[in-house]
Amino acid sequence: AIGRGSFTTISILAGCPVAFKHVLVLQRAPELKAEVLCSFDAYLPYHFCNTKAFFSIPRPLAYYNPDVDPTFVSPICMPPGRSSTRTRLPLLCQLYFCKIIATSGRPNKFFNSANFPLDVARYTQVLSTVTSTTLPSVKKIATGMGEMLGRLHWWAGYDGHDIEFVMGGASFSGIEVYVINFNQLHSWLREKEDIKQLVDAFFINDPYYPRPRAIDPIYRHFRTGYINAYPQQSKEAVDIAEAFLLALEAEQAQR
């Protein structure tokens, strides 16, 4: 396993560049199927949000439920002749750019060596220890978070509820940043009357996003990425983007 949450476990097979998502409770399998169907649809996140984005969206390949016949599964989902040997790599790092992670105390049950949290301080420390340029800067990650959320909001028409921003392996080598978990997305009508729904989803996703404080330089990068994800030629679209960000900042000021 390379990651585990309250809903699913993510695992891989050695020598196979495909990840498998398993529900922890069989009764929740329909939720996973709905997520896959959502991703297969031509109007959903993978197709609209992945093109030239800083954060990548893993491509959904297939859904399989062994207790239901028939189900559908892609023949390339389980390549023949691959080893089933367990592996500990690649690791997933949660990009917690809002949270300050304590260095002591009782560990969270979801945190382990294969599902490791990185706040800004930890990530900066990692950057200081590597000599290559394979890791993106804090600025690029924050801007990329804003860009991806903006794409999900405007181009895909979803609120981004419960998505996760992570860093992990890119195929058999390299590092990549991803956005994952689309099983709790809700649609919105791209109108100012629905902005509260987006604000609620944003704060539910805490601690990934930088805190929406205008004086925070990391949040300003996020803000820029979000605004630029909207069609700049549309005043209506940009006005909605600005209204969302102002609503975020107002909500943060009250907390």
mmCIF file of N, CA and C in Angstrom, residues 162-252:
data_model
loop_
_atom_site.group_PDB
_atom_site.id
_atom_site.type_symbol
_atom_site.label_atom_id
_atom_site.label_comp_id
_atom_site.label_asym_id
_atom_site.label_seq_id
_atom_site.Cartn_x
_atom_site.Cartn_y
_atom_site.Cartn_z
ATOM 1 N N ASP A 162 -13.179 17.670 -1.040
ATOM 2 C CA ASP A 162 -12.388 16.542 -0.536
ATOM 3 C C ASP A 162 -11.294 16.063 -1.483
ATOM 4 N N ILE A 163 -10.882 16.873 -2.460
ATOM 5 C CA ILE A 163 -9.741 16.478 -3.277
ATOM 6 C C ILE A 163 -8.462 16.595 -2.451
ATOM 7 N N GLU A 164 -7.409 15.908 -2.891
ATOM 8 C CA GLU A 164 -6.151 15.898 -2.166
ATOM 9 C C GLU A 164 -5.003 16.230 -3.118
ATOM 10 N N PHE A 165 -4.020 16.968 -2.607
ATOM 11 C CA PHE A 165 -2.832 17.317 -3.367
ATOM 12 C C PHE A 165 -1.650 16.531 -2.797
ATOM 13 N N VAL A 166 -1.012 15.733 -3.640
ATOM 14 C CA VAL A 166 0.049 14.845 -3.167
ATOM 15 C C VAL A 166 1.245 14.904 -4.110
ATOM 16 N N MET A 167 2.379 14.416 -3.617
ATOM 17 C CA MET A 167 3.586 14.270 -4.422
ATOM 18 C C MET A 167 4.018 12.825 -4.357
ATOM 19 N N GLY A 168 4.389 12.270 -5.500
ATOM 20 C CA GLY A 168 4.799 10.875 -5.535
ATOM 21 C C GLY A 168 5.667 10.599 -6.748
ATOM 22 N N GLY A 169 5.834 9.328 -7.060
ATOM 23 C CA GLY A 169 6.666 8.929 -8.183
ATOM 24 C C GLY A 169 5.989 9.176 -9.514
ATOM 25 N N ALA A 170 6.806 9.383 -10.548
ATOM 26 C CA ALA A 170 6.323 9.518 -11.918
ATOM 27 C C ALA A 170 6.767 8.284 -12.682
ATOM 28 N N SER A 171 5.832 7.348 -12.887
ATOM 29 C CA SER A 171 6.121 6.075 -13.525
ATOM 30 C C SER A 171 7.237 5.375 -12.746
ATOM 31 N N PHE A 172 8.347 5.034 -13.408
ATOM 32 C CA PHE A 172 9.411 4.298 -12.731
ATOM 33 C C PHE A 172 10.538 5.201 -12.248
ATOM 34 N N SER A 173 10.452 6.480 -12.556
ATOM 35 C CA SER A 173 11.503 7.389 -12.110
ATOM 36 C C SER A 173 10.943 8.800 -12.060
ATOM 37 N N GLY A 174 11.595 9.633 -11.277
ATOM 38 C CA GLY A 174 11.176 11.018 -11.216
ATOM 39 C C GLY A 174 10.124 11.282 -10.167
ATOM 40 N N ILE A 175 9.744 12.565 -10.066
ATOM 41 C CA ILE A 175 8.776 13.035 -9.087
ATOM 42 C C ILE A 175 7.657 13.756 -9.826
ATOM 43 N N GLU A 176 6.437 13.584 -9.344
ATOM 44 C CA GLU A 176 5.290 14.250 -9.942
ATOM 45 C C GLU A 176 4.363 14.709 -8.829
ATOM 46 N N VAL A 177 3.627 15.788 -9.065
ATOM 47 C CA VAL A 177 2.604 16.223 -8.117
ATOM 48 C C VAL A 177 1.239 15.939 -8.733
ATOM 49 N N TYR A 178 0.332 15.450 -7.904
ATOM 50 C CA TYR A 178 -0.959 14.988 -8.382
ATOM 51 C C TYR A 178 -2.078 15.588 -7.550
ATOM 52 N N VAL A 179 -3.274 15.632 -8.139
ATOM 53 C CA VAL A 179 -4.492 15.857 -7.377
ATOM 54 C C VAL A 179 -5.324 14.589 -7.524
ATOM 55 N N ILE A 180 -5.823 14.077 -6.414
ATOM 56 C CA ILE A 180 -6.530 12.797 -6.406
ATOM 57 C C ILE A 180 -7.823 12.920 -5.593
ATOM 58 N N ASN A 181 -8.613 11.860 -5.627
ATOM 59 C CA ASN A 181 -9.843 11.722 -4.827
ATOM 60 C C ASN A 181 -10.975 12.606 -5.352
ATOM 61 N N PHE A 182 -11.787 12.036 -6.214
ATOM 62 C CA PHE A 182 -12.910 12.767 -6.798
ATOM 63 C C PHE A 182 -14.256 12.149 -6.429
ATOM 64 N N ASN A 183 -14.292 11.370 -5.356
ATOM 65 C CA ASN A 183 -15.519 10.649 -5.018
ATOM 66 C C ASN A 183 -16.559 11.508 -4.297
ATOM 67 N N GLN A 184 -16.180 12.728 -3.889
ATOM 68 C CA GLN A 184 -17.146 13.571 -3.181
ATOM 69 C C GLN A 184 -17.378 14.914 -3.878
ATOM 70 N N LEU A 185 -17.084 14.990 -5.166
ATOM 71 C CA LEU A 185 -17.322 16.231 -5.898
ATOM 72 C C LEU A 185 -18.815 16.510 -6.047
ATOM 73 N N HIS A 186 -19.161 17.793 -5.994
ATOM 74 C CA HIS A 186 -20.534 18.215 -6.239
ATOM 75 C C HIS A 186 -20.520 19.298 -7.316
ATOM 76 N N SER A 187 -21.496 19.272 -8.183
ATOM 77 C CA SER A 187 -21.569 20.264 -9.242
ATOM 78 C C SER A 187 -22.075 21.594 -8.688
ATOM 79 N N TRP A 188 -21.787 22.667 -9.422
ATOM 80 C CA TRP A 188 -22.338 23.972 -9.080
ATOM 81 C C TRP A 188 -22.690 24.683 -10.389
ATOM 82 N N LEU A 189 -23.440 25.766 -10.320
ATOM 83 C CA LEU A 189 -24.020 26.372 -11.512
ATOM 84 C C LEU A 189 -23.199 27.525 -12.077
ATOM 85 N N ARG A 190 -21.991 27.738 -11.542
ATOM 86 C CA ARG A 190 -21.120 28.828 -12.000
ATOM 87 C C ARG A 190 -21.805 30.189 -11.855
ATOM 88 N N GLU A 191 -22.482 30.351 -10.751
ATOM 89 C CA GLU A 191 -23.153 31.609 -10.451
ATOM 90 C C GLU A 191 -22.728 32.084 -9.059
ATOM 91 N N LYS A 192 -22.778 33.389 -8.837
ATOM 92 C CA LYS A 192 -22.332 33.939 -7.562
ATOM 93 C C LYS A 192 -23.161 33.419 -6.390
ATOM 94 N N GLU A 193 -24.399 33.047 -6.662
ATOM 95 C CA GLU A 193 -25.264 32.529 -5.602
ATOM 96 C C GLU A 193 -24.741 31.202 -5.045
ATOM 97 N N ASP A 194 -23.876 30.511 -5.799
ATOM 98 C CA ASP A 194 -23.358 29.206 -5.363
ATOM 99 C C ASP A 194 -21.980 29.303 -4.733
ATOM 100 N N ILE A 195 -21.466 30.513 -4.561
ATOM 101 C CA ILE A 195 -20.098 30.641 -4.075
ATOM 102 C C ILE A 195 -19.931 30.082 -2.661
ATOM 103 N N LYS A 196 -20.955 30.182 -1.835
ATOM 104 C CA LYS A 196 -20.845 29.630 -0.482
ATOM 105 C C LYS A 196 -20.521 28.134 -0.519
ATOM 106 N N GLN A 197 -21.084 27.429 -1.487
ATOM 107 C CA GLN A 197 -20.784 25.996 -1.632
ATOM 108 C C GLN A 197 -19.292 25.784 -1.879
ATOM 109 N N LEU A 198 -18.708 26.641 -2.703
ATOM 110 C CA LEU A 198 -17.281 26.529 -3.000
ATOM 111 C C LEU A 198 -16.432 26.870 -1.777
ATOM 112 N N VAL A 199 -16.855 27.879 -1.039
ATOM 113 C CA VAL A 199 -16.128 28.271 0.169
ATOM 114 C C VAL A 199 -16.161 27.141 1.199
ATOM 115 N N ASP A 200 -17.323 26.541 1.387
ATOM 116 C CA ASP A 200 -17.438 25.429 2.337
ATOM 117 C C ASP A 200 -16.521 24.284 1.933
ATOM 118 N N ALA A 201 -16.501 23.961 0.631
ATOM 119 C CA ALA A 201 -15.649 22.875 0.160
ATOM 120 C C ALA A 201 -14.181 23.202 0.367
ATOM 121 N N PHE A 202 -13.808 24.457 0.179
ATOM 122 C CA PHE A 202 -12.421 24.876 0.371
ATOM 123 C C PHE A 202 -11.972 24.613 1.803
ATOM 124 N N PHE A 203 -12.773 25.021 2.764
ATOM 125 C CA PHE A 203 -12.359 24.867 4.158
ATOM 126 C C PHE A 203 -12.465 23.425 4.640
ATOM 127 N N ILE A 204 -13.317 22.637 4.007
ATOM 128 C CA ILE A 204 -13.339 21.211 4.312
ATOM 129 C C ILE A 204 -12.027 20.572 3.883
ATOM 130 N N ASN A 205 -11.431 21.074 2.794
ATOM 131 C CA ASN A 205 -10.169 20.533 2.286
ATOM 132 C C ASN A 205 -8.948 21.039 3.041
ATOM 133 N N ASP A 206 -9.120 21.902 3.991
ATOM 134 C CA ASP A 206 -8.035 22.267 4.874
ATOM 135 C C ASP A 206 -7.440 20.959 5.391
ATOM 136 N N PRO A 207 -6.162 20.744 5.397
ATOM 137 C CA PRO A 207 -5.081 21.717 5.418
ATOM 138 C C PRO A 207 -4.246 21.807 4.128
ATOM 139 N N TYR A 208 -4.793 21.468 2.975
ATOM 140 C CA TYR A 208 -3.976 21.500 1.755
ATOM 141 C C TYR A 208 -3.673 22.917 1.281
ATOM 142 N N TYR A 209 -4.695 23.760 1.209
ATOM 143 C CA TYR A 209 -4.524 25.090 0.625
ATOM 144 C C TYR A 209 -3.868 26.054 1.616
ATOM 145 N N PRO A 210 -3.100 27.021 1.106
ATOM 146 C CA PRO A 210 -2.604 28.080 1.987
ATOM 147 C C PRO A 210 -3.782 28.836 2.610
ATOM 148 N N ARG A 211 -3.600 29.315 3.819
ATOM 149 C CA ARG A 211 -4.678 30.080 4.454
ATOM 150 C C ARG A 211 -4.972 31.336 3.628
ATOM 151 N N PRO A 212 -6.240 31.603 3.342
ATOM 152 C CA PRO A 212 -6.584 32.739 2.483
ATOM 153 C C PRO A 212 -6.476 34.080 3.200
ATOM 154 N N ARG A 213 -5.258 34.491 3.436
ATOM 155 C CA ARG A 213 -4.977 35.787 4.040
ATOM 156 C C ARG A 213 -4.207 36.608 3.024
ATOM 157 N N ALA A 214 -4.700 37.806 2.726
ATOM 158 C CA ALA A 214 -4.130 38.623 1.659
ATOM 159 C C ALA A 214 -2.661 38.951 1.882
ATOM 160 N N ILE A 215 -2.216 38.969 3.156
ATOM 161 C CA ILE A 215 -0.824 39.322 3.438
ATOM 162 C C ILE A 215 0.117 38.128 3.322
ATOM 163 N N ASP A 216 -0.416 36.933 3.158
ATOM 164 C CA ASP A 216 0.396 35.719 3.091
ATOM 165 C C ASP A 216 0.937 35.564 1.671
ATOM 166 N N PRO A 217 2.259 35.590 1.481
ATOM 167 C CA PRO A 217 2.814 35.493 0.123
ATOM 168 C C PRO A 217 2.491 34.157 -0.554
ATOM 169 N N ILE A 218 2.403 33.072 0.225
ATOM 170 C CA ILE A 218 2.079 31.770 -0.373
ATOM 171 C C ILE A 218 0.644 31.774 -0.880
ATOM 172 N N TYR A 219 -0.261 32.375 -0.106
ATOM 173 C CA TYR A 219 -1.644 32.475 -0.577
ATOM 174 C C TYR A 219 -1.741 33.353 -1.814
ATOM 175 N N ARG A 220 -0.934 34.393 -1.906
ATOM 176 C CA ARG A 220 -0.987 35.256 -3.088
ATOM 177 C C ARG A 220 -0.623 34.481 -4.352
ATOM 178 N N HIS A 221 0.310 33.535 -4.227
ATOM 179 C CA HIS A 221 0.626 32.674 -5.376
ATOM 180 C C HIS A 221 -0.578 31.796 -5.725
ATOM 181 N N PHE A 222 -1.215 31.241 -4.702
ATOM 182 C CA PHE A 222 -2.430 30.449 -4.915
ATOM 183 C C PHE A 222 -3.490 31.296 -5.616
ATOM 184 N N ARG A 223 -3.663 32.514 -5.144
ATOM 185 C CA ARG A 223 -4.674 33.419 -5.698
ATOM 186 C C ARG A 223 -4.425 33.685 -7.183
ATOM 187 N N THR A 224 -3.157 33.935 -7.516
ATOM 188 C CA THR A 224 -2.797 34.194 -8.914
ATOM 189 C C THR A 224 -3.107 32.983 -9.788
ATOM 190 N N GLY A 225 -2.743 31.789 -9.317
ATOM 191 C CA GLY A 225 -3.023 30.582 -10.083
ATOM 192 C C GLY A 225 -4.504 30.366 -10.293
ATOM 193 N N TYR A 226 -5.294 30.681 -9.272
ATOM 194 C CA TYR A 226 -6.745 30.489 -9.371
ATOM 195 C C TYR A 226 -7.341 31.449 -10.401
ATOM 196 N N ILE A 227 -7.009 32.711 -10.304
ATOM 197 C CA ILE A 227 -7.554 33.718 -11.230
ATOM 198 C C ILE A 227 -7.175 33.381 -12.672
ATOM 199 N N ASN A 228 -5.914 32.989 -12.881
ATOM 200 C CA ASN A 228 -5.438 32.722 -14.240
ATOM 201 C C ASN A 228 -6.065 31.475 -14.852
ATOM 202 N N ALA A 229 -6.684 30.637 -14.032
ATOM 203 C CA ALA A 229 -7.338 29.435 -14.562
ATOM 204 C C ALA A 229 -8.665 29.766 -15.237
ATOM 205 N N TYR A 230 -9.206 30.930 -14.950
ATOM 206 C CA TYR A 230 -10.475 31.347 -15.542
ATOM 207 C C TYR A 230 -10.220 32.014 -16.906
ATOM 208 N N PRO A 231 -11.184 31.961 -17.817
ATOM 209 C CA PRO A 231 -11.004 32.617 -19.123
ATOM 210 C C PRO A 231 -10.916 34.131 -18.966
ATOM 211 N N GLN A 232 -9.744 34.685 -19.234
ATOM 212 C CA GLN A 232 -9.508 36.101 -18.979
ATOM 213 C C GLN A 232 -10.324 37.011 -19.888
ATOM 214 N N GLN A 233 -10.777 36.476 -21.003
ATOM 215 C CA GLN A 233 -11.581 37.291 -21.919
ATOM 216 C C GLN A 233 -13.027 37.431 -21.461
ATOM 217 N N SER A 234 -13.415 36.675 -20.417
ATOM 218 C CA SER A 234 -14.786 36.726 -19.916
ATOM 219 C C SER A 234 -14.831 37.500 -18.610
ATOM 220 N N LYS A 235 -15.377 38.704 -18.651
ATOM 221 C CA LYS A 235 -15.489 39.510 -17.429
ATOM 222 C C LYS A 235 -16.365 38.813 -16.402
ATOM 223 N N GLU A 236 -17.429 38.149 -16.855
ATOM 224 C CA GLU A 236 -18.316 37.436 -15.936
ATOM 225 C C GLU A 236 -17.566 36.354 -15.180
ATOM 226 N N ALA A 237 -16.731 35.586 -15.892
ATOM 227 C CA ALA A 237 -15.978 34.517 -15.256
ATOM 228 C C ALA A 237 -14.982 35.066 -14.249
ATOM 229 N N VAL A 238 -14.230 36.098 -14.642
ATOM 230 C CA VAL A 238 -13.231 36.674 -13.741
ATOM 231 C C VAL A 238 -13.903 37.300 -12.519
ATOM 232 N N ASP A 239 -15.055 37.912 -12.699
ATOM 233 C CA ASP A 239 -15.790 38.474 -11.560
ATOM 234 C C ASP A 239 -16.181 37.386 -10.564
ATOM 235 N N ILE A 240 -16.593 36.225 -11.073
ATOM 236 C CA ILE A 240 -16.951 35.119 -10.186
ATOM 237 C C ILE A 240 -15.722 34.611 -9.447
ATOM 238 N N ALA A 241 -14.604 34.511 -10.153
ATOM 239 C CA ALA A 241 -13.363 34.074 -9.509
ATOM 240 C C ALA A 241 -12.976 35.037 -8.383
ATOM 241 N N GLU A 242 -13.037 36.315 -8.655
ATOM 242 C CA GLU A 242 -12.702 37.317 -7.633
ATOM 243 C C GLU A 242 -13.675 37.255 -6.468
ATOM 244 N N ALA A 243 -14.950 37.052 -6.758
ATOM 245 C CA ALA A 243 -15.952 36.975 -5.690
ATOM 246 C C ALA A 243 -15.687 35.772 -4.791
ATOM 247 N N PHE A 244 -15.288 34.656 -5.386
ATOM 248 C CA PHE A 244 -14.953 33.471 -4.587
ATOM 249 C C PHE A 244 -13.766 33.747 -3.670
ATOM 250 N N LEU A 245 -12.711 34.334 -4.210
ATOM 251 C CA LEU A 245 -11.517 34.602 -3.412
ATOM 252 C C LEU A 245 -11.797 35.598 -2.293
ATOM 253 N N LEU A 246 -12.587 36.623 -2.574
ATOM 254 C CA LEU A 246 -12.948 37.581 -1.533
ATOM 255 C C LEU A 246 -13.789 36.921 -0.446
ATOM 256 N N ALA A 247 -14.667 36.004 -0.845
ATOM 257 C CA ALA A 247 -15.477 35.269 0.133
ATOM 258 C C ALA A 247 -14.592 34.379 1.005
ATOM 259 N N LEU A 248 -13.570 33.776 0.393
ATOM 260 C CA LEU A 248 -12.614 32.972 1.162
ATOM 261 C C LEU A 248 -11.918 33.829 2.211
ATOM 262 N N GLU A 249 -11.425 34.966 1.787
ATOM 263 C CA GLU A 249 -10.678 35.836 2.682
ATOM 264 C C GLU A 249 -11.557 36.372 3.808
ATOM 265 N N ALA A 250 -12.810 36.662 3.490
ATOM 266 C CA ALA A 250 -13.743 37.130 4.518
ATOM 267 C C ALA A 250 -14.025 36.033 5.537
ATOM 268 N N GLU A 251 -14.208 34.807 5.040
ATOM 269 C CA GLU A 251 -14.469 33.676 5.954
ATOM 270 C C GLU A 251 -13.258 33.413 6.841
ATOM 271 N N GLN A 252 -12.059 33.477 6.259
ATOM 272 C CA GLN A 252 -10.846 33.252 7.034
ATOM 273 C C GLN A 252 -10.704 34.315 8.127
#
